[in-house]
Structures are given as structure tokens and as C-alpha cells.
Short mmCIF file of C-alpha atoms and ligand atoms in Angstrom, two decimals:
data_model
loop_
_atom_site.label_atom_id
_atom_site.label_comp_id
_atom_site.label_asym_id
_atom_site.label_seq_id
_atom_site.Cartn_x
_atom_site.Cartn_y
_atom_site.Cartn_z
CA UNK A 1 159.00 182.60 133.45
CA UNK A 2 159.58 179.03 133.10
CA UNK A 3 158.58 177.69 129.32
CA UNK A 4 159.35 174.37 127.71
CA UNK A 5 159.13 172.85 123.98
CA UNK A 6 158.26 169.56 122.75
CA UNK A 7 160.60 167.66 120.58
CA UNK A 8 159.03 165.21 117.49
CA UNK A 9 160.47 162.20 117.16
CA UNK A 10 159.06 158.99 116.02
CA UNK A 11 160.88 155.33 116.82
CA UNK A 12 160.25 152.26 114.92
CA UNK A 13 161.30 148.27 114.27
CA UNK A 14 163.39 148.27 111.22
CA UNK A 15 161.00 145.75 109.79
CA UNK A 16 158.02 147.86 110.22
CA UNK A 17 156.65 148.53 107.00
CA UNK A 18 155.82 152.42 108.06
CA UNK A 19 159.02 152.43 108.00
CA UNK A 20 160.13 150.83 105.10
CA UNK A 21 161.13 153.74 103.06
CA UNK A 22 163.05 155.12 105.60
CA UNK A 23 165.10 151.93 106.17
CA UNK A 24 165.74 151.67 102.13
CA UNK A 25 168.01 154.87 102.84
CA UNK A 26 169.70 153.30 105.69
CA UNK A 27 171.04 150.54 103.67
CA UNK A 28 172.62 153.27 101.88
CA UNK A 29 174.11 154.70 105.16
CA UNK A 30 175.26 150.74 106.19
CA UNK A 31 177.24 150.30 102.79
CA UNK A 32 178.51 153.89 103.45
CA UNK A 33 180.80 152.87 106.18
CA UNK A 34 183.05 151.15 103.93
CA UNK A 35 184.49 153.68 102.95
CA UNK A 36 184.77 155.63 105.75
CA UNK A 37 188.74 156.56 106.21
CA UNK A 38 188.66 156.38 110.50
CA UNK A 39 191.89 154.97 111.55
CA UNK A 40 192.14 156.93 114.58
CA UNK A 41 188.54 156.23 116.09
CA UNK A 42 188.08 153.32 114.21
CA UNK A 43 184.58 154.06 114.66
CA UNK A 44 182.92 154.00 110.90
CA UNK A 45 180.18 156.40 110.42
CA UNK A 46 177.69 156.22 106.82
CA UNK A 47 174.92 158.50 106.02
CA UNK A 48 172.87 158.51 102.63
CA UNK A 49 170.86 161.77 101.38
CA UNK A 50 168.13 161.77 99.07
CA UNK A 51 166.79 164.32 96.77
CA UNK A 52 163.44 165.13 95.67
CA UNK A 53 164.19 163.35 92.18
CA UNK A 54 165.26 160.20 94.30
CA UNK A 55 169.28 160.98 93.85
CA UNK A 56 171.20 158.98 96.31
CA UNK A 57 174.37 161.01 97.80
CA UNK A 58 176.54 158.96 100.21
CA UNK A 59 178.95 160.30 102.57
CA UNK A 60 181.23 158.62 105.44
CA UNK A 61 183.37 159.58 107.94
CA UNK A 62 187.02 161.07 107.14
CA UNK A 63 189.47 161.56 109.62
CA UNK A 64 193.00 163.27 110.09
CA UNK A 65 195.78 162.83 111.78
CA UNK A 66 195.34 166.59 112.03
CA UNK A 67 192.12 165.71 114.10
CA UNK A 68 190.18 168.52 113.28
CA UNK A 69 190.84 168.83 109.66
CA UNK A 70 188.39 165.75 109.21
CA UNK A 71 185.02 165.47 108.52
CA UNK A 72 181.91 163.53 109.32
CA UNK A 73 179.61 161.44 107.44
CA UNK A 74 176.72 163.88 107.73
CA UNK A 75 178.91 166.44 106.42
CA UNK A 76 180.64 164.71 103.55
CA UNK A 77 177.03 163.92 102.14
CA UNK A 78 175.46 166.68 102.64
CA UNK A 79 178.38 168.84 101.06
CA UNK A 80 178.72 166.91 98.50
CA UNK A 81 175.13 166.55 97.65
CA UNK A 82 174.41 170.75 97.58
CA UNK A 83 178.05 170.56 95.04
CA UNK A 84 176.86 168.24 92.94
CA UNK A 85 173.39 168.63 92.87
CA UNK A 86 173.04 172.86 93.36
CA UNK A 87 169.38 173.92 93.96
CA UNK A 88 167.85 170.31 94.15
CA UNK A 89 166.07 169.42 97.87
CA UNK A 90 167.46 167.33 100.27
CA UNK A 91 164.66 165.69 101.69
CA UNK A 92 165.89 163.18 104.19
CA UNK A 93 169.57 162.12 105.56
CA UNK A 94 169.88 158.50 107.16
CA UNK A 95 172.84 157.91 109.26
CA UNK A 96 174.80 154.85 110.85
CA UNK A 97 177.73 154.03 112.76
CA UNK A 98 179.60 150.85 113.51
CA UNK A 99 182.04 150.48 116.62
CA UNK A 100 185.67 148.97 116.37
CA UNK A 101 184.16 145.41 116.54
CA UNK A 102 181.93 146.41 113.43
CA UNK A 103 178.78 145.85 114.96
CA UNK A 104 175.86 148.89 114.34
CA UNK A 105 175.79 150.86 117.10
CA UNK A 106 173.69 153.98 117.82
CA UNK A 107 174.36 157.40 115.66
CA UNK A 108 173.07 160.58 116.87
CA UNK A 109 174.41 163.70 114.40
CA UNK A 110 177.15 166.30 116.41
CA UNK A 111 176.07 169.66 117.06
CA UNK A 112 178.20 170.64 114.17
CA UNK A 113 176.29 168.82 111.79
CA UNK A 114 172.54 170.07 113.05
CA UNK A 115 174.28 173.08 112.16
CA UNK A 116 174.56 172.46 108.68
CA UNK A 117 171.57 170.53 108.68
CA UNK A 118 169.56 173.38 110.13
CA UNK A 119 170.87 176.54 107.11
CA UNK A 120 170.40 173.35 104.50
CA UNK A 121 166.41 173.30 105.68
CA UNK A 122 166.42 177.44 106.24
CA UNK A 123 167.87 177.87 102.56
CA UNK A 124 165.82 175.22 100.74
CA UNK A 125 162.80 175.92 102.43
CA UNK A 126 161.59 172.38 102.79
CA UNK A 127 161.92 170.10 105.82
CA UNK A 128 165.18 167.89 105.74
CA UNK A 129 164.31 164.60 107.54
CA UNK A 130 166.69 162.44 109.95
CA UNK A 131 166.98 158.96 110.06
CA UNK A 132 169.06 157.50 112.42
CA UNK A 133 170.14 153.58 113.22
CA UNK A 134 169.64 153.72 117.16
CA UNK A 135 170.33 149.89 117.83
CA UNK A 136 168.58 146.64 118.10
CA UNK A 137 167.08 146.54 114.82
CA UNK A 138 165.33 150.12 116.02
CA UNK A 139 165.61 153.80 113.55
CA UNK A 140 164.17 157.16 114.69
CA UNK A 141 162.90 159.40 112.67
CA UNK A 142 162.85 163.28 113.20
CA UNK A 143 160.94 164.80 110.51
CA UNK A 144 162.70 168.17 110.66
CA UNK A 145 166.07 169.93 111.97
CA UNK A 146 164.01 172.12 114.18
CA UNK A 147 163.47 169.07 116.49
CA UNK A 148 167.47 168.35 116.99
CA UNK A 149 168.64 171.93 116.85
CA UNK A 150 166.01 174.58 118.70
CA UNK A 151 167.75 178.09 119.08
CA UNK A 152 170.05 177.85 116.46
CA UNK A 153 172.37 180.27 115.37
CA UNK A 154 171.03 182.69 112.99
CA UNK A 155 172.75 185.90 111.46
N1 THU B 1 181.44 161.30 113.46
C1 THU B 1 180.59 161.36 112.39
O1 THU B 1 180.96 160.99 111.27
N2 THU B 1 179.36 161.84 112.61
C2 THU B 1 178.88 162.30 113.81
O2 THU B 1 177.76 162.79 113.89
C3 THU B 1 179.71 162.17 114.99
C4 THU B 1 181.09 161.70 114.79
C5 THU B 1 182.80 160.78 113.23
C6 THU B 1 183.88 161.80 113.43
C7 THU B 1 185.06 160.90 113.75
O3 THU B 1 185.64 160.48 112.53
C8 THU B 1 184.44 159.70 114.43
O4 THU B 1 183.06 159.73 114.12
C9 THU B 1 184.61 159.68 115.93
O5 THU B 1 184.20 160.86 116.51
#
């Protein structure tokens, strides 16, 4: 039997006030891609998290010339948010990228990251939002892992 799901997404201007508080955390992401470490892709990656008391965490991309050993933005802020903030909510995760001329380019999170992502929202119990930058001046906005990440892997 053929079936199909439906996947939530919502797409605004950056200067849409709906979206305003949504684009306050992407400013975070922006001025986290200075200090992403990516001198082998030299493509600079910044996300922001925030908690339910309003903590900002930031996290950026950190390569290796071991190229697995590094990490991405998503990953480095979301890590270091549930270490330095144990049993506080993540509510929402923004993310950017710039290309190797600098200018913001679209950021979609790896499969790796909806991973972590996905047991973040399963353990807290709470939807974790996703904001990303997708380009001329436009963000999406998923309001919950389950729309980047159906059938996920589950012990
Ligand atoms: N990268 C991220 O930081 N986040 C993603 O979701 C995808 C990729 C990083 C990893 C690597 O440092 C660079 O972007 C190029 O793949």
C-alpha cells in the first residue's frame, strides 16, 4: 500500500515581523561563523540555540585535517548547550552558512545532525525548533525535528 506524510515547514522575508524573533537568533548564527575553524571547506557554518530561560549557546563549524574528526555547527551548539546547561530545554536552533566568497548562502542541517536533533527533542520532551538562513533575505522555519527526520533511528 502506497502512503505518504506531509512535512511542516513555514518560509518567510527576514524582515517580516512574524518572524522577527526567529531572525533575532539568526544574528546569533551570522556572528557564529567567525569563529568557525574551516580551512579545508572554507565554507563557515554558525548556529545559535536558545533555552527556555533565553540562554544563548553558539556553535560553528570545526574542521580537521583528519576530516572526520570535525564537527559541525549544529553539533558544537547543541553539545555544548546540553554540557553546560544539563536539564534546561532547547527550544529552537538557527543556523547559517557563508560560502568561500563570504556571502550567506543556504544551510540545511546533515543527516547527522537531525540525528542529534531528533534524541535532543525525544529526551527533553518539548519540540526543538529549526531556523534556517535559506538565501535572499528568506529563513524557514520547521517547528519540530519530526518534520526533517521521519523514521528515525530509535533503540
Ligand atoms: N557543516 C556544518 O557545520 N553543518 C552542516 O549541517 C553541514 C556541514 C560543515 C562541516 C564542514 O566543516 C563544512 O560544513 C563543509 O561540509
Amino acid at each position: 500500500m502506497e502512503k505518504s506524510i506531509t512535512i511542516r515547514y513555514k518560509e518567510y522575508d527576514i524582515h517580516n515581523s512574524e518572524a522577527a524573533e526567529e531572525c533575532e537568533l539568526l544574528k546569533y548564527a551570522i556572528q557564529a561563523t567567525d569563529t568557525a575553524y574551516a580551512p579545508y571547506s572554507d565554507f563557515h557554518v554558525g548556529a545559535a540555540v536558545k533555552l527556555d530561560d533565553g540562554t544563548i549557546v553558539i556553535g560553528s563549524n570545526q574542521e580537521n585535517v583528519a576530516y572526520p574528526s570535525g564537527l559541525c555547527a549544529e553539533r558544537v551548539a547543541l553539545f555544548t548547550a546540553s554540557a553546560q546547561h544539563p536539564g534546561k530545554t532547547i527550544k529552537s536552533i538557527a543556523i547559517v552558512a557563508r560560502n568561500p566568497q563570504g556571502q550567506l548562502v543556504e544551510a540545511s542541517p546533515c543527516g547527522a545532525c537531525r540525528q542529534v536533533m531528533a534524541e535532543i527533542q525525544t529526551r527533553q520532551k518539548s519540540p526543538l525548533q529549526v531556523i534556517t538562513y535559506i538565501g535572499n533575505d528568506r529563513i524557514r522555519i520547521i517547528d519540530r525535528v519530526d518534520d526533517l527526520l521521519p523514521f528515525l533511528f530509535e533503540l
